[in-house]
mmCIF file of C-alpha atoms in Angstrom:
data_model
loop_
_atom_site.group_PDB
_atom_site.id
_atom_site.type_symbol
_atom_site.label_atom_id
_atom_site.label_comp_id
_atom_site.label_asym_id
_atom_site.label_seq_id
_atom_site.Cartn_x
_atom_site.Cartn_y
_atom_site.Cartn_z
ATOM 1 C CA UNK A 1 25.236 -36.001 -24.939
ATOM 2 C CA UNK A 2 28.588 -36.129 -24.733
ATOM 3 C CA UNK A 3 30.343 -38.435 -27.680
ATOM 4 C CA UNK A 4 33.244 -40.521 -27.059
ATOM 5 C CA UNK A 5 34.691 -41.981 -30.357
ATOM 6 C CA UNK A 6 35.412 -46.214 -30.398
ATOM 7 C CA UNK A 7 38.512 -47.738 -29.842
ATOM 8 C CA UNK A 8 38.935 -50.977 -32.254
ATOM 9 C CA UNK A 9 41.103 -53.900 -30.114
ATOM 10 C CA UNK A 10 42.778 -56.714 -31.802
ATOM 11 C CA UNK A 11 40.694 -59.545 -32.109
ATOM 12 C CA UNK A 12 40.813 -63.405 -31.168
ATOM 13 C CA UNK A 13 39.471 -62.419 -27.744
ATOM 14 C CA UNK A 14 37.272 -64.889 -26.575
ATOM 15 C CA UNK A 15 34.000 -63.811 -25.804
ATOM 16 C CA UNK A 16 32.006 -67.277 -25.242
ATOM 17 C CA UNK A 17 29.701 -66.510 -22.088
ATOM 18 C CA UNK A 18 28.866 -68.050 -19.043
ATOM 19 C CA UNK A 19 26.921 -71.973 -19.231
ATOM 20 C CA UNK A 20 29.049 -71.758 -23.466
ATOM 21 C CA UNK A 21 32.061 -72.015 -21.363
ATOM 22 C CA UNK A 22 30.422 -75.331 -18.900
ATOM 23 C CA UNK A 23 29.289 -77.484 -21.373
ATOM 24 C CA UNK A 24 31.463 -80.278 -19.823
ATOM 25 C CA UNK A 25 29.283 -83.122 -17.977
ATOM 26 C CA UNK A 26 28.884 -82.361 -13.760
ATOM 27 C CA UNK A 27 31.881 -83.952 -11.192
ATOM 28 C CA UNK A 28 30.328 -86.106 -9.391
ATOM 29 C CA UNK A 29 28.809 -85.964 -6.114
ATOM 30 C CA UNK A 30 30.656 -86.687 -3.181
ATOM 31 C CA UNK A 31 31.699 -86.619 0.798
ATOM 32 C CA UNK A 32 33.263 -83.975 0.330
ATOM 33 C CA UNK A 33 33.315 -82.725 4.228
ATOM 34 C CA UNK A 34 35.718 -87.288 3.823
ATOM 35 C CA UNK A 35 37.885 -85.739 1.086
ATOM 36 C CA UNK A 36 38.816 -82.187 2.876
ATOM 37 C CA UNK A 37 39.343 -84.216 6.394
ATOM 38 C CA UNK A 38 41.374 -86.339 4.558
ATOM 39 C CA UNK A 39 42.952 -83.719 2.896
ATOM 40 C CA UNK A 40 43.452 -81.656 5.911
ATOM 41 C CA UNK A 41 42.779 -78.810 3.571
ATOM 42 C CA UNK A 42 39.728 -76.290 2.214
ATOM 43 C CA UNK A 43 40.347 -75.807 -1.440
ATOM 44 C CA UNK A 44 39.273 -72.764 -2.446
ATOM 45 C CA UNK A 45 38.897 -71.385 -5.833
ATOM 46 C CA UNK A 46 38.577 -67.944 -5.768
ATOM 47 C CA UNK A 47 39.826 -64.395 -7.585
ATOM 48 C CA UNK A 48 43.553 -64.208 -8.991
ATOM 49 C CA UNK A 49 43.206 -60.300 -7.458
ATOM 50 C CA UNK A 50 40.591 -58.916 -6.330
ATOM 51 C CA UNK A 51 41.071 -55.907 -3.364
ATOM 52 C CA UNK A 52 39.410 -56.415 -0.737
ATOM 53 C CA UNK A 53 38.514 -59.335 -0.801
ATOM 54 C CA UNK A 54 41.192 -62.247 -2.591
ATOM 55 C CA UNK A 55 44.553 -60.561 -2.197
ATOM 56 C CA UNK A 56 47.836 -61.676 -1.827
ATOM 57 C CA UNK A 57 50.088 -59.411 0.425
ATOM 58 C CA UNK A 58 53.769 -58.302 0.577
ATOM 59 C CA UNK A 59 54.011 -61.266 2.758
ATOM 60 C CA UNK A 60 52.406 -63.991 -0.033
ATOM 61 C CA UNK A 61 49.176 -64.399 3.096
ATOM 62 C CA UNK A 62 46.266 -64.523 1.583
ATOM 63 C CA UNK A 63 43.547 -62.302 1.853
ATOM 64 C CA UNK A 64 40.534 -60.671 1.600
ATOM 65 C CA UNK A 65 36.195 -60.548 2.348
ATOM 66 C CA UNK A 66 36.111 -64.167 -0.691
ATOM 67 C CA UNK A 67 38.813 -65.229 1.080
ATOM 68 C CA UNK A 68 37.488 -65.014 4.789
ATOM 69 C CA UNK A 69 34.370 -67.029 3.644
ATOM 70 C CA UNK A 70 36.308 -70.082 3.236
ATOM 71 C CA UNK A 71 38.402 -69.108 6.208
ATOM 72 C CA UNK A 72 35.812 -70.210 8.533
ATOM 73 C CA UNK A 73 34.722 -72.989 6.529
ATOM 74 C CA UNK A 74 38.855 -74.346 8.149
ATOM 75 C CA UNK A 75 37.496 -73.181 11.093
ATOM 76 C CA UNK A 76 34.250 -74.932 11.620
ATOM 77 C CA UNK A 77 35.778 -77.591 10.205
ATOM 78 C CA UNK A 78 39.285 -77.906 11.938
ATOM 79 C CA UNK A 79 39.059 -75.796 14.245
ATOM 80 C CA UNK A 80 41.386 -74.103 12.496
ATOM 81 C CA UNK A 81 40.592 -71.234 10.067
ATOM 82 C CA UNK A 82 43.747 -71.218 8.173
ATOM 83 C CA UNK A 83 44.526 -74.919 6.665
ATOM 84 C CA UNK A 84 42.730 -73.239 3.526
ATOM 85 C CA UNK A 85 44.345 -73.912 0.005
ATOM 86 C CA UNK A 86 43.509 -70.611 -2.178
ATOM 87 C CA UNK A 87 43.179 -71.708 -5.711
ATOM 88 C CA UNK A 88 42.674 -68.081 -8.333
ATOM 89 C CA UNK A 89 39.783 -69.061 -11.355
ATOM 90 C CA UNK A 90 40.063 -66.997 -13.790
ATOM 91 C CA UNK A 91 36.751 -66.274 -14.773
ATOM 92 C CA UNK A 92 35.888 -67.782 -17.620
ATOM 93 C CA UNK A 93 36.525 -71.597 -15.509
ATOM 94 C CA UNK A 94 35.209 -70.877 -12.035
ATOM 95 C CA UNK A 95 32.223 -72.453 -12.404
ATOM 96 C CA UNK A 96 34.194 -75.510 -13.888
ATOM 97 C CA UNK A 97 37.247 -76.031 -11.185
ATOM 98 C CA UNK A 98 34.465 -76.686 -9.362
ATOM 99 C CA UNK A 99 32.504 -78.812 -10.397
ATOM 100 C CA UNK A 100 36.178 -80.529 -11.346
ATOM 101 C CA UNK A 101 36.992 -81.378 -8.594
ATOM 102 C CA UNK A 102 39.897 -78.928 -8.019
ATOM 103 C CA UNK A 103 38.124 -76.965 -5.503
ATOM 104 C CA UNK A 104 35.694 -77.609 -2.664
ATOM 105 C CA UNK A 105 34.423 -74.364 -2.661
ATOM 106 C CA UNK A 106 33.810 -71.394 -5.805
ATOM 107 C CA UNK A 107 34.162 -68.017 -3.609
ATOM 108 C CA UNK A 108 35.144 -65.762 -6.035
ATOM 109 C CA UNK A 109 32.539 -62.544 -5.859
ATOM 110 C CA UNK A 110 29.697 -64.826 -7.774
ATOM 111 C CA UNK A 111 26.321 -63.251 -8.902
ATOM 112 C CA UNK A 112 23.244 -65.863 -7.773
ATOM 113 C CA UNK A 113 20.907 -66.567 -10.838
ATOM 114 C CA UNK A 114 18.540 -69.141 -11.989
ATOM 115 C CA UNK A 115 20.503 -69.902 -15.346
ATOM 116 C CA UNK A 116 23.568 -70.750 -12.985
ATOM 117 C CA UNK A 117 21.693 -72.162 -10.523
ATOM 118 C CA UNK A 118 19.308 -74.992 -12.145
ATOM 119 C CA UNK A 119 21.759 -75.770 -15.567
ATOM 120 C CA UNK A 120 25.413 -76.304 -13.977
ATOM 121 C CA UNK A 121 25.311 -78.931 -11.273
ATOM 122 C CA UNK A 122 26.086 -76.423 -8.864
ATOM 123 C CA UNK A 123 24.926 -75.635 -5.701
ATOM 124 C CA UNK A 124 24.749 -71.522 -3.953
ATOM 125 C CA UNK A 125 25.310 -71.036 -1.390
ATOM 126 C CA UNK A 126 24.019 -67.920 1.585
ATOM 127 C CA UNK A 127 23.857 -64.022 0.014
ATOM 128 C CA UNK A 128 27.459 -62.933 1.244
ATOM 129 C CA UNK A 129 27.087 -59.493 -0.536
ATOM 130 C CA UNK A 130 24.865 -57.332 -1.599
ATOM 131 C CA UNK A 131 26.664 -55.752 -4.706
ATOM 132 C CA UNK A 132 24.656 -53.987 -7.565
ATOM 133 C CA UNK A 133 26.527 -53.770 -11.230
ATOM 134 C CA UNK A 134 27.657 -50.076 -11.901
ATOM 135 C CA UNK A 135 29.927 -48.069 -15.022
ATOM 136 C CA UNK A 136 33.712 -46.350 -13.648
ATOM 137 C CA UNK A 137 35.019 -43.477 -16.236
ATOM 138 C CA UNK A 138 37.678 -41.598 -15.879
ATOM 139 C CA UNK A 139 37.015 -38.117 -13.889
ATOM 140 C CA UNK A 140 38.989 -36.426 -16.783
ATOM 141 C CA UNK A 141 35.696 -37.598 -19.132
ATOM 142 C CA UNK A 142 33.393 -35.486 -17.156
ATOM 143 C CA UNK A 143 30.566 -38.134 -17.418
ATOM 144 C CA UNK A 144 27.988 -38.006 -14.796
ATOM 145 C CA UNK A 145 25.847 -40.534 -15.381
ATOM 146 C CA UNK A 146 25.477 -43.599 -17.649
ATOM 147 C CA UNK A 147 23.019 -41.753 -20.561
ATOM 148 C CA UNK A 148 25.338 -39.424 -20.913
ATOM 149 C CA UNK A 149 28.465 -43.201 -22.522
ATOM 150 C CA UNK A 150 26.530 -42.968 -26.024
ATOM 151 C CA UNK A 151 29.543 -44.336 -28.215
ATOM 152 C CA UNK A 152 31.779 -45.541 -25.414
ATOM 153 C CA UNK A 153 33.722 -49.105 -25.713
ATOM 154 C CA UNK A 154 32.724 -50.381 -22.467
ATOM 155 C CA UNK A 155 35.267 -53.181 -20.951
ATOM 156 C CA UNK A 156 33.958 -56.765 -20.288
ATOM 157 C CA UNK A 157 35.032 -60.470 -18.661
ATOM 158 C CA UNK A 158 33.731 -62.776 -19.671
ATOM 159 C CA UNK A 159 32.033 -66.211 -18.608
ATOM 160 C CA UNK A 160 29.629 -62.823 -15.809
ATOM 161 C CA UNK A 161 27.210 -61.589 -16.119
ATOM 162 C CA UNK A 162 28.215 -58.119 -16.370
ATOM 163 C CA UNK A 163 27.722 -58.208 -20.680
ATOM 164 C CA UNK A 164 24.308 -59.236 -20.471
ATOM 165 C CA UNK A 165 23.654 -56.765 -17.585
ATOM 166 C CA UNK A 166 24.751 -53.845 -19.773
ATOM 167 C CA UNK A 167 22.720 -55.154 -23.059
ATOM 168 C CA UNK A 168 19.694 -54.470 -20.891
ATOM 169 C CA UNK A 169 20.368 -51.369 -19.422
ATOM 170 C CA UNK A 170 21.737 -49.593 -22.549
ATOM 171 C CA UNK A 171 19.385 -51.054 -25.417
ATOM 172 C CA UNK A 172 15.597 -49.970 -24.109
ATOM 173 C CA UNK A 173 17.219 -46.163 -23.445
ATOM 174 C CA UNK A 174 18.409 -46.318 -26.856
ATOM 175 C CA UNK A 175 21.859 -46.462 -25.689
ATOM 176 C CA UNK A 176 24.537 -47.172 -28.501
ATOM 177 C CA UNK A 177 27.918 -48.326 -27.181
ATOM 178 C CA UNK A 178 30.363 -51.607 -28.514
ATOM 179 C CA UNK A 179 31.772 -53.645 -25.209
ATOM 180 C CA UNK A 180 35.042 -55.173 -25.267
ATOM 181 C CA UNK A 181 35.322 -58.806 -23.635
ATOM 182 C CA UNK A 182 39.131 -59.701 -22.617
ATOM 183 C CA UNK A 183 40.319 -62.967 -21.609
ATOM 184 C CA UNK A 184 40.869 -62.691 -17.703
ATOM 185 C CA UNK A 185 40.691 -59.061 -14.871
ATOM 186 C CA UNK A 186 44.775 -57.692 -15.598
ATOM 187 C CA UNK A 187 44.268 -57.741 -19.509
ATOM 188 C CA UNK A 188 40.155 -56.043 -18.609
ATOM 189 C CA UNK A 189 42.113 -53.708 -16.353
ATOM 190 C CA UNK A 190 45.245 -52.561 -18.333
ATOM 191 C CA UNK A 191 43.207 -51.870 -21.272
ATOM 192 C CA UNK A 192 41.015 -48.999 -19.168
ATOM 193 C CA UNK A 193 43.656 -47.868 -17.301
ATOM 194 C CA UNK A 194 46.058 -46.974 -20.387
ATOM 195 C CA UNK A 195 42.477 -45.634 -21.733
ATOM 196 C CA UNK A 196 42.325 -47.820 -24.170
ATOM 197 C CA UNK A 197 38.024 -48.646 -23.593
ATOM 198 C CA UNK A 198 36.468 -45.425 -22.412
ATOM 199 C CA UNK A 199 34.076 -47.169 -18.851
ATOM 200 C CA UNK A 200 34.997 -49.907 -17.419
ATOM 201 C CA UNK A 201 31.386 -52.304 -15.317
ATOM 202 C CA UNK A 202 31.133 -55.230 -13.119
ATOM 203 C CA UNK A 203 29.870 -55.230 -9.289
ATOM 204 C CA UNK A 204 29.905 -51.685 -8.045
ATOM 205 C CA UNK A 205 32.563 -53.954 -4.771
ATOM 206 C CA UNK A 206 34.688 -54.814 -8.032
ATOM 207 C CA UNK A 207 34.924 -51.765 -9.129
ATOM 208 C CA UNK A 208 35.163 -49.987 -5.800
ATOM 209 C CA UNK A 209 38.250 -52.851 -5.970
ATOM 210 C CA UNK A 210 39.740 -51.802 -9.124
ATOM 211 C CA UNK A 211 39.686 -47.807 -8.015
ATOM 212 C CA UNK A 212 41.864 -48.822 -5.487
ATOM 213 C CA UNK A 213 44.894 -50.232 -6.940
ATOM 214 C CA UNK A 214 44.843 -46.740 -9.635
ATOM 215 C CA UNK A 215 47.203 -45.295 -9.660
ATOM 216 C CA UNK A 216 45.849 -42.113 -8.937
ATOM 217 C CA UNK A 217 41.841 -43.519 -7.072
ATOM 218 C CA UNK A 218 41.005 -40.041 -7.598
ATOM 219 C CA UNK A 219 40.965 -39.779 -11.680
ATOM 220 C CA UNK A 220 38.822 -42.802 -11.974
ATOM 221 C CA UNK A 221 34.815 -42.361 -11.024
ATOM 222 C CA UNK A 222 31.767 -44.499 -9.766
ATOM 223 C CA UNK A 223 28.798 -43.608 -11.572
ATOM 224 C CA UNK A 224 25.321 -43.245 -9.180
ATOM 225 C CA UNK A 225 22.916 -46.294 -11.447
ATOM 226 C CA UNK A 226 23.048 -49.342 -10.055
ATOM 227 C CA UNK A 227 21.810 -51.526 -13.401
ATOM 228 C CA UNK A 228 21.404 -54.285 -11.379
ATOM 229 C CA UNK A 229 20.911 -56.880 -8.503
ATOM 230 C CA UNK A 230 24.265 -59.330 -8.511
ATOM 231 C CA UNK A 231 24.108 -61.053 -5.273
ATOM 232 C CA UNK A 232 27.479 -62.808 -4.533
ATOM 233 C CA UNK A 233 27.123 -66.346 -2.491
ATOM 234 C CA UNK A 234 29.044 -68.481 -2.619
ATOM 235 C CA UNK A 235 28.812 -72.078 -4.949
ATOM 236 C CA UNK A 236 29.086 -75.634 -4.147
ATOM 237 C CA UNK A 237 28.656 -78.902 -6.531
ATOM 238 C CA UNK A 238 24.824 -80.302 -5.903
ATOM 239 C CA UNK A 239 24.166 -83.446 -3.917
ATOM 240 C CA UNK A 240 26.580 -83.260 -1.495
ATOM 241 C CA UNK A 241 23.417 -80.804 1.380
ATOM 242 C CA UNK A 242 26.288 -81.586 4.252
ATOM 243 C CA UNK A 243 28.817 -79.764 2.124
ATOM 244 C CA UNK A 244 26.525 -77.310 1.601
ATOM 245 C CA UNK A 245 25.317 -77.309 4.995
ATOM 246 C CA UNK A 246 28.307 -76.296 6.604
ATOM 247 C CA UNK A 247 29.415 -73.523 3.857
ATOM 248 C CA UNK A 248 26.156 -72.037 5.181
ATOM 249 C CA UNK A 249 25.846 -72.019 8.275
ATOM 250 C CA UNK A 250 29.112 -71.101 9.306
ATOM 251 C CA UNK A 251 28.877 -68.291 7.048
ATOM 252 C CA UNK A 252 25.524 -67.879 8.906
ATOM 253 C CA UNK A 253 27.193 -68.539 12.693
ATOM 254 C CA UNK A 254 29.593 -64.754 11.748
ATOM 255 C CA UNK A 255 25.614 -62.603 10.325
ATOM 256 C CA UNK A 256 24.591 -64.463 14.255
ATOM 257 C CA UNK A 257 27.634 -63.250 16.261
ATOM 258 C CA UNK A 258 26.899 -60.239 14.850
ATOM 259 C CA UNK A 259 23.587 -59.733 15.683
ATOM 260 C CA UNK A 260 24.387 -61.068 19.674
ATOM 261 C CA UNK A 261 27.006 -58.601 19.481
ATOM 262 C CA UNK A 262 29.881 -61.393 19.934
ATOM 263 C CA UNK A 263 33.270 -61.495 18.259
ATOM 264 C CA UNK A 264 36.364 -62.452 18.489
ATOM 265 C CA UNK A 265 37.797 -60.060 21.893
ATOM 266 C CA UNK A 266 34.755 -61.952 23.455
ATOM 267 C CA UNK A 267 33.693 -64.486 22.555
ATOM 268 C CA UNK A 268 34.761 -66.098 25.168
ATOM 269 C CA UNK A 269 32.856 -64.255 27.335
ATOM 270 C CA UNK A 270 29.735 -65.051 26.284
ATOM 271 C CA UNK A 271 30.400 -68.637 26.878
ATOM 272 C CA UNK A 272 28.692 -68.209 30.761
ATOM 273 C CA UNK A 273 25.783 -66.537 28.531
ATOM 274 C CA UNK A 274 22.587 -67.641 29.997
ATOM 275 C CA UNK A 275 20.687 -66.781 26.569
ATOM 276 C CA UNK A 276 19.651 -70.676 25.307
ATOM 277 C CA UNK A 277 20.579 -69.021 22.129
ATOM 278 C CA UNK A 278 23.928 -68.376 22.677
ATOM 279 C CA UNK A 279 24.372 -71.348 24.178
ATOM 280 C CA UNK A 280 23.072 -73.676 20.418
ATOM 281 C CA UNK A 281 25.629 -71.683 18.806
ATOM 282 C CA UNK A 282 28.395 -71.325 20.709
ATOM 283 C CA UNK A 283 28.238 -75.306 21.595
ATOM 284 C CA UNK A 284 27.468 -75.200 25.774
ATOM 285 C CA UNK A 285 23.676 -77.088 24.387
ATOM 286 C CA UNK A 286 22.969 -79.290 21.279
ATOM 287 C CA UNK A 287 23.352 -81.274 18.918
ATOM 288 C CA UNK A 288 24.025 -78.233 15.966
ATOM 289 C CA UNK A 289 27.500 -79.241 15.208
ATOM 290 C CA UNK A 290 26.409 -83.313 15.800
ATOM 291 C CA UNK A 291 24.298 -82.386 12.786
ATOM 292 C CA UNK A 292 26.467 -81.034 10.039
ATOM 293 C CA UNK A 293 29.346 -83.511 11.051
ATOM 294 C CA UNK A 294 30.984 -81.277 12.938
ATOM 295 C CA UNK A 295 33.042 -80.840 16.814
ATOM 296 C CA UNK A 296 30.280 -79.476 19.300
ATOM 297 C CA UNK A 297 32.537 -75.802 19.595
ATOM 298 C CA UNK A 298 32.326 -75.097 15.590
ATOM 299 C CA UNK A 299 30.435 -72.116 15.202
ATOM 300 C CA UNK A 300 32.899 -71.008 18.056
ATOM 301 C CA UNK A 301 35.654 -71.663 15.855
ATOM 302 C CA UNK A 302 34.243 -69.329 13.030
ATOM 303 C CA UNK A 303 34.268 -66.603 15.217
ATOM 304 C CA UNK A 304 37.215 -67.537 17.743
ATOM 305 C CA UNK A 305 39.103 -67.012 14.655
ATOM 306 C CA UNK A 306 37.613 -65.282 12.029
ATOM 307 C CA UNK A 307 35.279 -62.765 13.903
ATOM 308 C CA UNK A 308 31.290 -61.504 12.422
ATOM 309 C CA UNK A 309 30.383 -60.312 9.643
ATOM 310 C CA UNK A 310 31.252 -56.949 11.153
ATOM 311 C CA UNK A 311 34.379 -58.140 10.946
ATOM 312 C CA UNK A 312 35.301 -59.412 8.493
ATOM 313 C CA UNK A 313 33.648 -56.545 5.913
ATOM 314 C CA UNK A 314 35.549 -53.787 8.138
ATOM 315 C CA UNK A 315 39.071 -54.650 7.985
ATOM 316 C CA UNK A 316 38.131 -56.162 4.071
ATOM 317 C CA UNK A 317 36.238 -53.605 2.649
ATOM 318 C CA UNK A 318 34.970 -51.106 5.247
ATOM 319 C CA UNK A 319 34.712 -47.199 5.161
ATOM 320 C CA UNK A 320 38.575 -47.469 6.424
ATOM 321 C CA UNK A 321 40.417 -49.607 3.696
ATOM 322 C CA UNK A 322 41.194 -48.698 0.539
ATOM 323 C CA UNK A 323 38.164 -50.144 -1.249
ATOM 324 C CA UNK A 324 36.529 -47.986 1.682
ATOM 325 C CA UNK A 325 33.083 -49.820 1.272
ATOM 326 C CA UNK A 326 30.029 -48.847 3.239
ATOM 327 C CA UNK A 327 27.927 -51.791 4.895
ATOM 328 C CA UNK A 328 24.701 -50.338 2.862
ATOM 329 C CA UNK A 329 21.980 -53.551 2.387
ATOM 330 C CA UNK A 330 24.655 -55.863 3.911
ATOM 331 C CA UNK A 331 24.005 -54.093 7.335
ATOM 332 C CA UNK A 332 21.437 -56.024 9.834
ATOM 333 C CA UNK A 333 17.589 -56.505 9.040
ATOM 334 C CA UNK A 334 17.816 -55.089 12.885
ATOM 335 C CA UNK A 335 19.189 -52.521 11.499
ATOM 336 C CA UNK A 336 17.687 -51.308 8.017
ATOM 337 C CA UNK A 337 19.852 -53.672 5.772
ATOM 338 C CA UNK A 338 18.922 -57.657 4.127
ATOM 339 C CA UNK A 339 21.646 -59.350 6.702
ATOM 340 C CA UNK A 340 19.504 -62.189 8.214
ATOM 341 C CA UNK A 341 20.566 -65.560 9.600
ATOM 342 C CA UNK A 342 17.755 -68.197 10.146
ATOM 343 C CA UNK A 343 17.839 -69.248 14.561
ATOM 344 C CA UNK A 344 20.307 -71.954 15.683
ATOM 345 C CA UNK A 345 17.888 -73.907 17.425
#
C-alpha cells in the first residue's frame, strides 16, 4: 500500500461544519413571489466559482448549470430568463444567506440530507443533479483507488457533507488520513494544485469542474470510487409553499420537455399539438399557471428561454464541454436514468 507523508498546514482554519454555522433563527416566512415581482428580479445564491455550474464568462456574465436553474425560475415568473441577480455564497455561509433573506433561492450544488431538511428552517426543491462524492489525486502519484490513500492529506471544504462522508468511508476500512479544511473554494483548489494536499474530495461533478480549470487537466485523476450519494437540489425558505412549487415545477417543466422532445428551437411548433399534456404544459389549455400565480405560458417561457433538461446539461457540463460529464443517472427514466417529472395534469 502506498504511503504518503502528510503536510502540516497553518492552524486557525475555521472548521465549524454544517449546522454549527447556522445557529441563527430562520428568517420569518414571507410571500417570496410577491417580493420577487416587486423587486423585478430573482436573487439567486450560487457558487463563487464552479466551472460548468456557476462562473462568470469573459464578459462578466454568470453562466452554468446552477445558473440555468435560477434562469428557469426567472423565466417562469417574468417571462424573461435573465431577470436574475446572482449572489456568490461560500459553502459555510450559503444557508445563512437564504435564511436571512439575502437570496430568494439557493442553487449551488447543495446536497439534500435529512438533517438539513429538518433543522434549518429550509425546504429542498427537486433533485436537479444526481451525484456522488469522489476523490481526485495528481496523476504523478500513480494511485489507482481510494484504498491506496493511507496517510494521505485530503483537502476539504467547511459546511459540506464531504468530511463526514470521508470519515464514513475510510474508518470502516481502517485507512488513516488527515483532513485539512479550507475556508473557501479558492484556497481549497490552490492548496491542492500547489501540492499542499495529496488528494481533494467533493462531489464528482465538482471534481470535474476543478480539473477543468487546472493548468493541465490531464495531470489529475478522479479515482473510480463513489463514496456517497449526493442528490443536489435547490433550496428555499420554509413555509412558503407557493415559491417552493414555482421552483420545483420550473425544473420539472424542463424534464417533461425533454421527454416530450420539446426544445427551445421547436417549442412554438408544439403550441398546436393535440397531446393533452403538451397543451397543459405549454398553457394552451388548463389553468396550471393560475395555480402557481403565474402566466398561463409560464412553462412555455421556461422552455423557450432556457431549454429542456438535456439542453441545459449538454451546454454546461456535457461531453462536449471542458467538464466532460456523461448523463449517467441523470438520464431520463425512459433511458435507464433517475430523472422523472410528475405529470402535468
